[in-house]
Amino acid sequence: MDILTEIEQNLVKSGSLFEAEQIILKGVLELGQVIMQNFLESLDRSLKSQTPANYQVINKQPRTLNFIFGPVTFQRRYYQAGTKKREFYLDQQLKIKPRRRLSPHYLMMMAKIAQTTTMRNTADILNLVFDSGITADSVMHAVHELGNQIANQIINRHDFLSVGHQGRLEARLSDYLDRHYKLAGQTIFLASDAGPGYEPAKLLSLVPQGAHGEYFLDRYHCLQKIEHTLGRHNELAMRAIKAVRHHDQAELTIILDTYESQNLTEKQADDLMRLRKYLQRNWRYILSPQMRGFKDIHLIGSVESSHRAFTYRMKKQGKSWTEQGAKAMIGLIEARMNGELQASLNTILEQLTVLPRVAQTSLLQEMHIRTGEFLRKAPTKPSIGAVQGIIPINTATSRPMGQLFKALTH
């Protein structure tokens, strides 16, 4: 009985639309495994005629790769090449690294999910959907590999982050500007929270010669400091924020003096003093574009919203990073923010494995015949819902979510 007939017969016996959907999904995934197995084994046979004259077949050995439709185990020839060299010619032609168990598409899914949530959550999500025994360590290795490659090949960047010396970040920014813009005689708008390393003078020094720089203090951080110092629900805080928006320094001074006249603790007095110095130091940079004569510019973008995608993934919840891991994750998020993640992953993953050139007509004919034979011989399996793909992925297996999924689907 072939898989399609098995699906049809099981559908007739199903008692609900939920069960029917499970039956179809299971059958489609199994069919994908069959087709991929036969494709790889047919490719191995076709490559036999292309091997060097001194290659002698020793035996055939199995290898298992985990695809999104489940694990696929296929036989390929093991060759003796001369007196010393031995290799699996199919693996060498496909550029499949030894001990690698994950398909390129699976690696892409891991990288895309991992740059929005933790490594452990990524593993749990993939195991919940595919029950493939993925571990957090496997996700981390994939992120390191792909993230670092993306960070090295992204062009036309818009967001820039760097781990290490500040000068590296400045060099990337200067290189980007030089390659993509002619800025002589132009006005460049800059903004930051004026924190260490991002002070107005520091950023304005990055403006290329011949261009004019306009620096803006990020409103989000400025107003946040006022709320933190005066109290989020304090009427004086709301009045102070309004004064800042209107750039009314006299009104702001009255408000801060009023707050200072209250019975403040020593800490509150120290916080107020720091706020006064901060506002005095950056007062001229609070002016909006319209107040500076740039009538057509309404917003220059919030610094906080621009880097929120990075901070949500990489800060809080006790997260810690190695330098390599931080660079890799930054590369993935930066590519997503610039709309380049999918294209970058496609470029890298297509280079991980390649299909060797073989006679396509004969390969297609051979695949069609062998797939038909396999389907006719395929044993009937009970419908159990999700495909049960269980293989180790280079590390010790920890699969609580997979076990839960098994329990739910039985």
Short mmCIF file of C-alpha atoms in Angstrom, two decimals:
data_model
loop_
_atom_site.label_atom_id
_atom_site.label_comp_id
_atom_site.label_asym_id
_atom_site.label_seq_id
_atom_site.Cartn_x
_atom_site.Cartn_y
_atom_site.Cartn_z
CA MET A 1 0.00 0.00 0.00
CA ASP A 2 1.41 3.43 -0.91
CA ILE A 3 1.28 6.51 1.29
CA LEU A 4 -1.48 8.26 -0.64
CA THR A 5 -3.78 5.24 -0.38
CA GLU A 6 -2.98 4.97 3.33
CA ILE A 7 -3.91 8.64 3.83
CA GLU A 8 -7.24 8.16 2.04
CA GLN A 9 -8.17 5.07 4.05
CA ASN A 10 -7.24 6.69 7.36
CA LEU A 11 -9.24 9.81 6.46
CA VAL A 12 -12.37 7.69 6.02
CA LYS A 13 -11.88 6.31 9.54
CA SER A 14 -11.16 9.69 11.17
CA GLY A 15 -13.65 10.91 13.73
CA SER A 16 -13.03 14.66 13.57
CA LEU A 17 -11.58 17.40 11.40
CA PHE A 18 -8.72 17.64 13.92
CA GLU A 19 -7.81 13.99 13.38
CA ALA A 20 -8.21 14.33 9.63
CA GLU A 21 -5.77 17.23 9.56
CA GLN A 22 -3.25 15.22 11.59
CA ILE A 23 -3.53 12.29 9.19
CA ILE A 24 -2.88 14.48 6.15
CA LEU A 25 0.03 16.27 7.81
CA LYS A 26 1.65 13.01 8.87
CA GLY A 27 1.26 11.55 5.38
CA VAL A 28 2.65 14.62 3.62
CA LEU A 29 5.68 14.71 5.93
CA GLU A 30 6.34 11.00 5.41
CA LEU A 31 6.07 11.47 1.66
CA GLY A 32 8.63 14.26 1.84
CA GLN A 33 11.01 11.93 3.67
CA VAL A 34 10.56 9.23 1.03
CA ILE A 35 11.15 11.62 -1.86
CA MET A 36 14.26 13.13 -0.27
CA GLN A 37 15.71 9.70 0.56
CA ASN A 38 15.29 8.51 -2.99
CA PHE A 39 16.60 11.77 -4.43
CA LEU A 40 19.82 11.55 -2.40
CA GLU A 41 20.36 7.86 -3.13
CA SER A 42 19.68 8.40 -6.85
CA LEU A 43 22.14 11.28 -6.81
CA ASP A 44 24.75 9.03 -5.20
CA ARG A 45 24.31 6.43 -7.97
CA SER A 46 24.54 9.10 -10.66
CA LEU A 47 27.77 10.45 -9.17
CA LYS A 48 29.42 7.02 -9.31
CA SER A 49 30.19 7.49 -13.00
CA GLN A 50 31.87 10.84 -12.27
CA THR A 51 34.30 9.66 -9.60
CA PRO A 52 38.03 9.64 -10.44
CA ALA A 53 39.42 6.42 -11.92
CA ASN A 54 41.25 5.46 -8.71
CA TYR A 55 38.07 5.59 -6.57
CA GLN A 56 36.93 2.14 -5.49
CA VAL A 57 33.66 1.46 -3.63
CA ILE A 58 34.29 -0.09 -0.21
CA ASN A 59 30.69 -0.32 0.96
CA LYS A 60 27.54 1.69 1.54
CA GLN A 61 26.86 3.41 4.83
CA PRO A 62 23.79 5.26 6.14
CA ARG A 63 23.60 8.91 7.12
CA THR A 64 20.70 10.78 8.71
CA LEU A 65 19.85 14.43 8.10
CA ASN A 66 17.03 16.24 9.81
CA PHE A 67 14.79 18.20 7.44
CA ILE A 68 11.71 20.23 8.32
CA PHE A 69 9.58 17.30 7.19
CA GLY A 70 11.44 14.88 9.46
CA PRO A 71 14.61 12.78 9.65
CA VAL A 72 15.81 11.18 6.42
CA THR A 73 18.20 8.22 6.48
CA PHE A 74 19.87 7.43 3.15
CA GLN A 75 22.61 5.09 1.94
CA ARG A 76 25.64 6.44 0.13
CA ARG A 77 28.84 4.88 -1.19
CA TYR A 78 32.08 4.92 0.76
CA TYR A 79 35.12 5.15 -1.51
CA GLN A 80 38.77 4.23 -1.22
CA ALA A 81 40.79 6.86 -3.09
CA GLY A 82 44.36 5.64 -3.55
CA THR A 83 46.22 4.22 -0.57
CA LYS A 84 45.31 6.73 2.13
CA LYS A 85 42.24 8.79 1.29
CA ARG A 86 38.73 7.55 2.03
CA GLU A 87 35.56 9.57 1.61
CA PHE A 88 31.83 9.63 0.99
CA TYR A 89 31.81 11.19 -2.47
CA LEU A 90 28.17 12.33 -2.16
CA ASP A 91 28.89 14.17 1.10
CA GLN A 92 31.95 15.81 -0.44
CA GLN A 93 30.03 16.96 -3.53
CA LEU A 94 27.11 18.27 -1.47
CA LYS A 95 29.53 19.99 0.96
CA ILE A 96 27.81 18.34 3.92
CA LYS A 97 30.14 18.62 6.90
CA PRO A 98 30.85 15.51 8.99
CA ARG A 99 28.50 15.04 11.95
CA ARG A 100 26.14 17.76 10.73
CA ARG A 101 22.56 16.59 11.20
CA LEU A 102 20.52 19.67 10.30
CA SER A 103 19.45 20.67 6.80
CA PRO A 104 20.17 24.23 5.58
CA HIS A 105 16.46 25.12 5.73
CA TYR A 106 16.27 23.88 9.31
CA LEU A 107 19.30 26.06 10.19
CA MET A 108 17.52 29.05 8.68
CA MET A 109 14.44 28.45 10.83
CA MET A 110 16.59 28.18 13.95
CA ALA A 111 18.38 31.45 13.16
CA LYS A 112 15.17 33.36 12.39
CA ILE A 113 13.42 32.23 15.57
CA ALA A 114 16.48 32.60 17.82
CA GLN A 115 16.93 36.31 17.11
CA THR A 116 13.48 36.99 18.59
CA THR A 117 13.58 34.71 21.66
CA THR A 118 16.02 32.71 23.79
CA MET A 119 17.99 29.66 22.61
CA ARG A 120 15.99 27.45 24.98
CA ASN A 121 12.66 28.79 23.74
CA THR A 122 13.78 28.31 20.14
CA ALA A 123 14.63 24.68 20.82
CA ASP A 124 11.29 24.14 22.59
CA ILE A 125 9.34 25.71 19.72
CA LEU A 126 11.07 23.56 17.09
CA ASN A 127 10.63 20.42 19.18
CA LEU A 128 6.97 21.24 19.75
CA VAL A 129 6.39 21.49 16.01
CA PHE A 130 8.77 18.82 14.69
CA ASP A 131 9.76 16.75 17.77
CA SER A 132 13.29 16.49 16.41
CA GLY A 133 15.39 16.51 19.57
CA ILE A 134 16.91 19.98 19.06
CA THR A 135 18.79 21.33 22.07
CA ALA A 136 19.57 24.89 23.12
CA ASP A 137 23.25 24.19 22.41
CA SER A 138 22.38 23.20 18.83
CA VAL A 139 20.53 26.49 18.38
CA MET A 140 23.47 28.40 19.82
CA HIS A 141 25.91 26.75 17.39
CA ALA A 142 23.65 27.58 14.43
CA VAL A 143 23.28 31.20 15.55
CA HIS A 144 27.03 31.58 15.96
CA GLU A 145 27.72 30.14 12.52
CA LEU A 146 25.09 32.04 10.57
CA GLY A 147 25.09 35.24 12.61
CA ASN A 148 28.82 35.79 12.27
CA GLN A 149 28.69 35.13 8.52
CA ILE A 150 25.83 37.59 8.08
CA ALA A 151 27.64 40.21 10.15
CA ASN A 152 30.63 39.91 7.81
CA GLN A 153 28.71 40.21 4.50
CA ILE A 154 25.81 42.63 5.04
CA ILE A 155 25.88 45.71 2.82
CA ASN A 156 23.66 48.79 2.65
CA ARG A 157 23.33 48.79 6.42
CA HIS A 158 21.06 51.13 8.29
CA ASP A 159 21.51 49.94 11.88
CA PHE A 160 25.04 49.62 13.27
CA LEU A 161 26.17 47.82 16.40
CA SER A 162 29.58 46.68 17.49
CA VAL A 163 31.06 44.71 20.35
CA GLY A 164 34.34 46.13 21.57
CA HIS A 165 36.11 49.37 20.83
CA GLN A 166 34.01 52.42 19.96
CA GLY A 167 36.32 53.19 17.06
CA ARG A 168 35.18 50.07 15.19
CA LEU A 169 31.60 51.30 15.17
CA GLU A 170 32.67 54.75 14.02
CA ALA A 171 34.74 53.19 11.23
CA ARG A 172 31.75 51.18 9.99
CA LEU A 173 29.56 54.27 9.99
CA SER A 174 32.11 56.39 8.14
CA ASP A 175 32.66 53.64 5.58
CA TYR A 176 28.92 53.34 4.96
CA LEU A 177 28.49 57.08 4.49
CA ASP A 178 31.48 57.33 2.15
CA ARG A 179 30.22 54.51 -0.05
CA HIS A 180 26.56 55.48 -0.27
CA TYR A 181 26.26 59.25 0.03
CA LYS A 182 27.73 62.48 -1.26
CA LEU A 183 27.35 64.69 1.80
CA ALA A 184 29.27 67.85 0.88
CA GLY A 185 26.96 70.81 1.46
CA GLN A 186 24.28 68.61 3.06
CA THR A 187 22.75 68.74 6.55
CA ILE A 188 23.06 65.57 8.63
CA PHE A 189 20.64 64.97 11.50
CA LEU A 190 21.95 63.09 14.53
CA ALA A 191 20.30 61.98 17.78
CA SER A 192 21.21 60.05 20.91
CA ASP A 193 20.49 59.91 24.63
CA ALA A 194 23.76 61.83 25.24
CA GLY A 195 25.13 58.90 27.23
CA PRO A 196 28.84 58.06 27.50
CA GLY A 197 30.33 57.71 24.04
CA TYR A 198 27.28 59.27 22.40
CA GLU A 199 27.59 62.85 23.61
CA PRO A 200 26.62 65.63 21.14
CA ALA A 201 30.23 66.66 20.51
CA LYS A 202 31.22 63.04 19.88
CA LEU A 203 28.53 62.46 17.28
CA LEU A 204 29.01 65.83 15.61
CA SER A 205 32.69 64.98 15.16
CA LEU A 206 31.61 62.13 12.86
CA VAL A 207 30.04 64.51 10.34
CA PRO A 208 32.18 64.45 7.17
CA GLN A 209 34.05 67.57 6.17
CA GLY A 210 31.92 69.91 4.08
CA ALA A 211 28.63 68.80 5.68
CA HIS A 212 26.63 70.45 8.47
CA GLY A 213 25.49 68.49 11.53
CA GLU A 214 22.32 69.05 13.56
CA TYR A 215 22.21 67.11 16.83
CA PHE A 216 18.95 66.35 18.69
CA LEU A 217 18.64 65.03 22.22
CA ASP A 218 16.35 62.02 22.12
CA ARG A 219 13.02 63.12 23.61
CA TYR A 220 12.21 59.70 25.03
CA HIS A 221 15.23 59.63 27.34
CA CYS A 222 14.87 63.28 28.27
CA LEU A 223 11.24 62.93 29.34
CA GLN A 224 11.99 59.62 31.04
CA LYS A 225 14.60 61.33 33.24
CA ILE A 226 12.04 63.97 34.27
CA GLU A 227 9.44 61.34 35.17
CA HIS A 228 11.99 59.30 37.08
CA THR A 229 13.17 62.32 39.08
CA LEU A 230 9.87 64.07 39.83
CA GLY A 231 7.63 61.01 39.91
CA ARG A 232 5.58 59.48 37.11
CA HIS A 233 2.22 60.62 38.48
CA ASN A 234 3.39 63.92 39.90
CA GLU A 235 1.58 66.96 38.45
CA LEU A 236 4.89 68.83 38.44
CA ALA A 237 6.40 66.14 36.21
CA MET A 238 3.62 66.58 33.65
CA ARG A 239 4.08 70.37 33.71
CA ALA A 240 7.86 69.95 33.32
CA ILE A 241 7.40 67.68 30.30
CA LYS A 242 5.09 70.28 28.71
CA ALA A 243 7.69 73.00 29.33
CA VAL A 244 10.37 70.88 27.66
CA ARG A 245 8.15 70.23 24.64
CA HIS A 246 7.66 73.98 24.24
CA HIS A 247 11.30 74.68 25.05
CA ASP A 248 10.23 77.06 27.81
CA GLN A 249 13.26 77.24 30.07
CA ALA A 250 11.79 79.90 32.39
CA GLU A 251 8.69 77.80 33.09
CA LEU A 252 10.82 74.68 33.59
CA THR A 253 13.01 76.51 36.14
CA ILE A 254 9.93 77.55 38.15
CA ILE A 255 8.64 73.97 38.17
CA LEU A 256 11.97 72.51 39.31
CA ASP A 257 12.29 75.20 42.01
CA THR A 258 8.80 74.34 43.24
CA TYR A 259 9.72 70.65 43.46
CA GLU A 260 12.96 71.51 45.30
CA SER A 261 11.05 73.56 47.90
CA GLN A 262 9.25 70.43 49.03
CA ASN A 263 10.57 68.21 51.82
CA LEU A 264 12.97 66.14 49.70
CA THR A 265 15.11 63.27 50.83
CA GLU A 266 18.84 63.41 50.25
CA LYS A 267 18.52 61.04 47.28
CA GLN A 268 15.70 63.08 45.73
CA ALA A 269 17.80 66.25 46.06
CA ASP A 270 20.78 64.54 44.40
CA ASP A 271 18.58 63.26 41.55
CA LEU A 272 17.17 66.76 41.02
CA MET A 273 20.64 68.28 40.87
CA ARG A 274 21.68 65.73 38.21
CA LEU A 275 18.53 66.46 36.22
CA ARG A 276 19.20 70.22 36.28
CA LYS A 277 22.75 69.68 35.01
CA TYR A 278 21.56 67.27 32.32
CA LEU A 279 18.93 69.70 31.04
CA GLN A 280 21.28 72.68 31.18
CA ARG A 281 24.01 70.78 29.34
CA ASN A 282 21.68 69.63 26.57
CA TRP A 283 19.07 72.41 26.50
CA ARG A 284 19.92 73.70 23.03
CA TYR A 285 19.69 70.18 21.63
CA ILE A 286 16.08 69.77 22.82
CA LEU A 287 14.85 72.20 20.14
CA SER A 288 12.66 70.40 17.59
CA PRO A 289 13.45 70.51 13.85
CA GLN A 290 10.63 73.03 13.31
CA MET A 291 12.02 75.33 16.01
CA ARG A 292 15.35 75.25 14.17
CA GLY A 293 13.81 76.24 10.86
CA PHE A 294 13.45 72.77 9.28
CA LYS A 295 9.75 73.09 8.53
CA ASP A 296 9.47 69.93 6.43
CA ILE A 297 10.94 67.63 9.08
CA HIS A 298 8.54 66.59 11.79
CA LEU A 299 10.23 63.58 13.40
CA ILE A 300 13.76 62.28 13.16
CA GLY A 301 12.96 58.96 14.80
CA SER A 302 13.25 57.78 18.38
CA VAL A 303 16.58 56.40 19.43
CA GLU A 304 14.82 54.09 21.88
CA SER A 305 12.49 52.58 19.29
CA SER A 306 15.39 52.08 16.90
CA HIS A 307 17.36 49.90 19.27
CA ARG A 308 14.44 48.25 21.05
CA ALA A 309 14.69 45.20 18.80
CA PHE A 310 18.21 44.65 20.10
CA THR A 311 17.59 45.40 23.78
CA TYR A 312 14.48 43.21 24.02
CA ARG A 313 16.47 40.21 22.79
CA MET A 314 19.81 40.86 24.46
CA LYS A 315 19.07 42.58 27.78
CA LYS A 316 17.16 41.77 30.99
CA GLN A 317 15.98 38.36 32.24
CA GLY A 318 19.49 37.63 33.46
CA LYS A 319 20.86 37.27 29.92
CA SER A 320 24.60 37.08 29.45
CA TRP A 321 26.62 36.80 26.25
CA THR A 322 30.04 35.80 25.11
CA GLU A 323 31.63 38.21 22.67
CA GLN A 324 31.18 35.70 19.84
CA GLY A 325 27.54 35.08 20.72
CA ALA A 326 26.75 38.79 21.02
CA LYS A 327 28.31 39.55 17.63
CA ALA A 328 26.38 36.71 16.01
CA MET A 329 23.03 37.76 17.49
CA ILE A 330 23.64 41.41 16.61
CA GLY A 331 24.33 40.36 13.02
CA LEU A 332 21.01 38.50 12.78
CA ILE A 333 18.93 41.27 14.35
CA GLU A 334 20.69 43.99 12.35
CA ALA A 335 19.93 42.13 9.12
CA ARG A 336 16.25 41.76 10.09
CA MET A 337 15.94 45.44 11.00
CA ASN A 338 17.40 46.41 7.63
CA GLY A 339 15.15 44.01 5.71
CA GLU A 340 18.12 41.87 4.65
CA LEU A 341 17.82 38.80 6.88
CA GLN A 342 16.08 36.46 4.43
CA ALA A 343 18.30 37.39 1.51
CA SER A 344 21.44 37.06 3.63
CA LEU A 345 20.39 33.68 5.01
CA ASN A 346 19.52 32.44 1.53
CA THR A 347 22.94 33.46 0.22
CA ILE A 348 24.82 31.79 3.07
CA LEU A 349 22.72 28.61 3.28
CA GLU A 350 22.80 28.03 -0.47
CA GLN A 351 26.58 28.00 -0.17
CA LEU A 352 26.58 25.48 2.67
CA THR A 353 25.43 22.68 0.40
CA VAL A 354 25.41 22.56 -3.39
CA LEU A 355 23.99 20.07 -5.85
CA PRO A 356 26.59 18.60 -8.20
CA ARG A 357 25.90 18.59 -11.93
CA VAL A 358 24.55 15.27 -13.15
CA ALA A 359 22.49 14.12 -16.11
CA GLN A 360 19.12 15.49 -15.03
CA THR A 361 16.98 13.43 -17.41
CA SER A 362 18.36 10.08 -16.27
CA LEU A 363 18.29 11.16 -12.62
CA LEU A 364 14.62 12.18 -12.86
CA GLN A 365 13.68 8.91 -14.57
CA GLU A 366 15.53 6.84 -11.99
CA MET A 367 13.95 8.75 -9.12
CA HIS A 368 10.46 8.28 -10.53
CA ILE A 369 10.88 4.52 -10.88
CA ARG A 370 12.51 3.98 -7.49
CA THR A 371 10.07 6.22 -5.65
CA GLY A 372 7.18 4.25 -7.12
CA GLU A 373 8.77 0.98 -6.02
CA PHE A 374 9.36 2.33 -2.52
CA LEU A 375 5.78 3.57 -2.13
CA ARG A 376 4.38 0.19 -3.19
CA LYS A 377 6.55 -1.52 -0.59
CA ALA A 378 5.98 0.99 2.19
CA PRO A 379 4.45 -0.75 5.23
CA THR A 380 1.18 0.51 6.59
CA LYS A 381 1.65 2.54 9.77
CA PRO A 382 -1.00 3.50 12.32
CA SER A 383 -2.04 7.14 12.32
CA ILE A 384 -0.40 8.70 15.39
CA GLY A 385 -0.50 12.38 14.50
CA ALA A 386 2.83 14.16 14.37
CA VAL A 387 5.93 12.59 12.85
CA GLN A 388 8.21 11.09 15.53
CA GLY A 389 11.70 12.17 14.39
CA ILE A 390 14.25 11.39 17.12
CA ILE A 391 17.96 11.90 16.37
CA PRO A 392 20.76 13.43 18.43
CA ILE A 393 22.01 16.81 17.19
CA ASN A 394 25.73 16.82 18.02
CA THR A 395 25.05 17.23 21.75
CA ALA A 396 23.25 15.56 24.61
CA THR A 397 19.50 15.48 24.05
CA SER A 398 17.05 17.26 26.36
CA ARG A 399 13.51 17.04 25.05
CA PRO A 400 10.78 17.90 27.59
CA MET A 401 8.67 19.75 25.04
CA GLY A 402 8.98 16.87 22.58
CA GLN A 403 7.78 14.41 25.21
CA LEU A 404 4.84 16.68 26.01
CA PHE A 405 3.96 16.87 22.33
CA LYS A 406 4.02 13.05 22.08
CA ALA A 407 1.62 12.80 25.00
CA LEU A 408 -0.76 15.30 23.39
CA THR A 409 -0.80 13.58 20.02
CA HIS A 410 -1.47 10.03 21.27
#
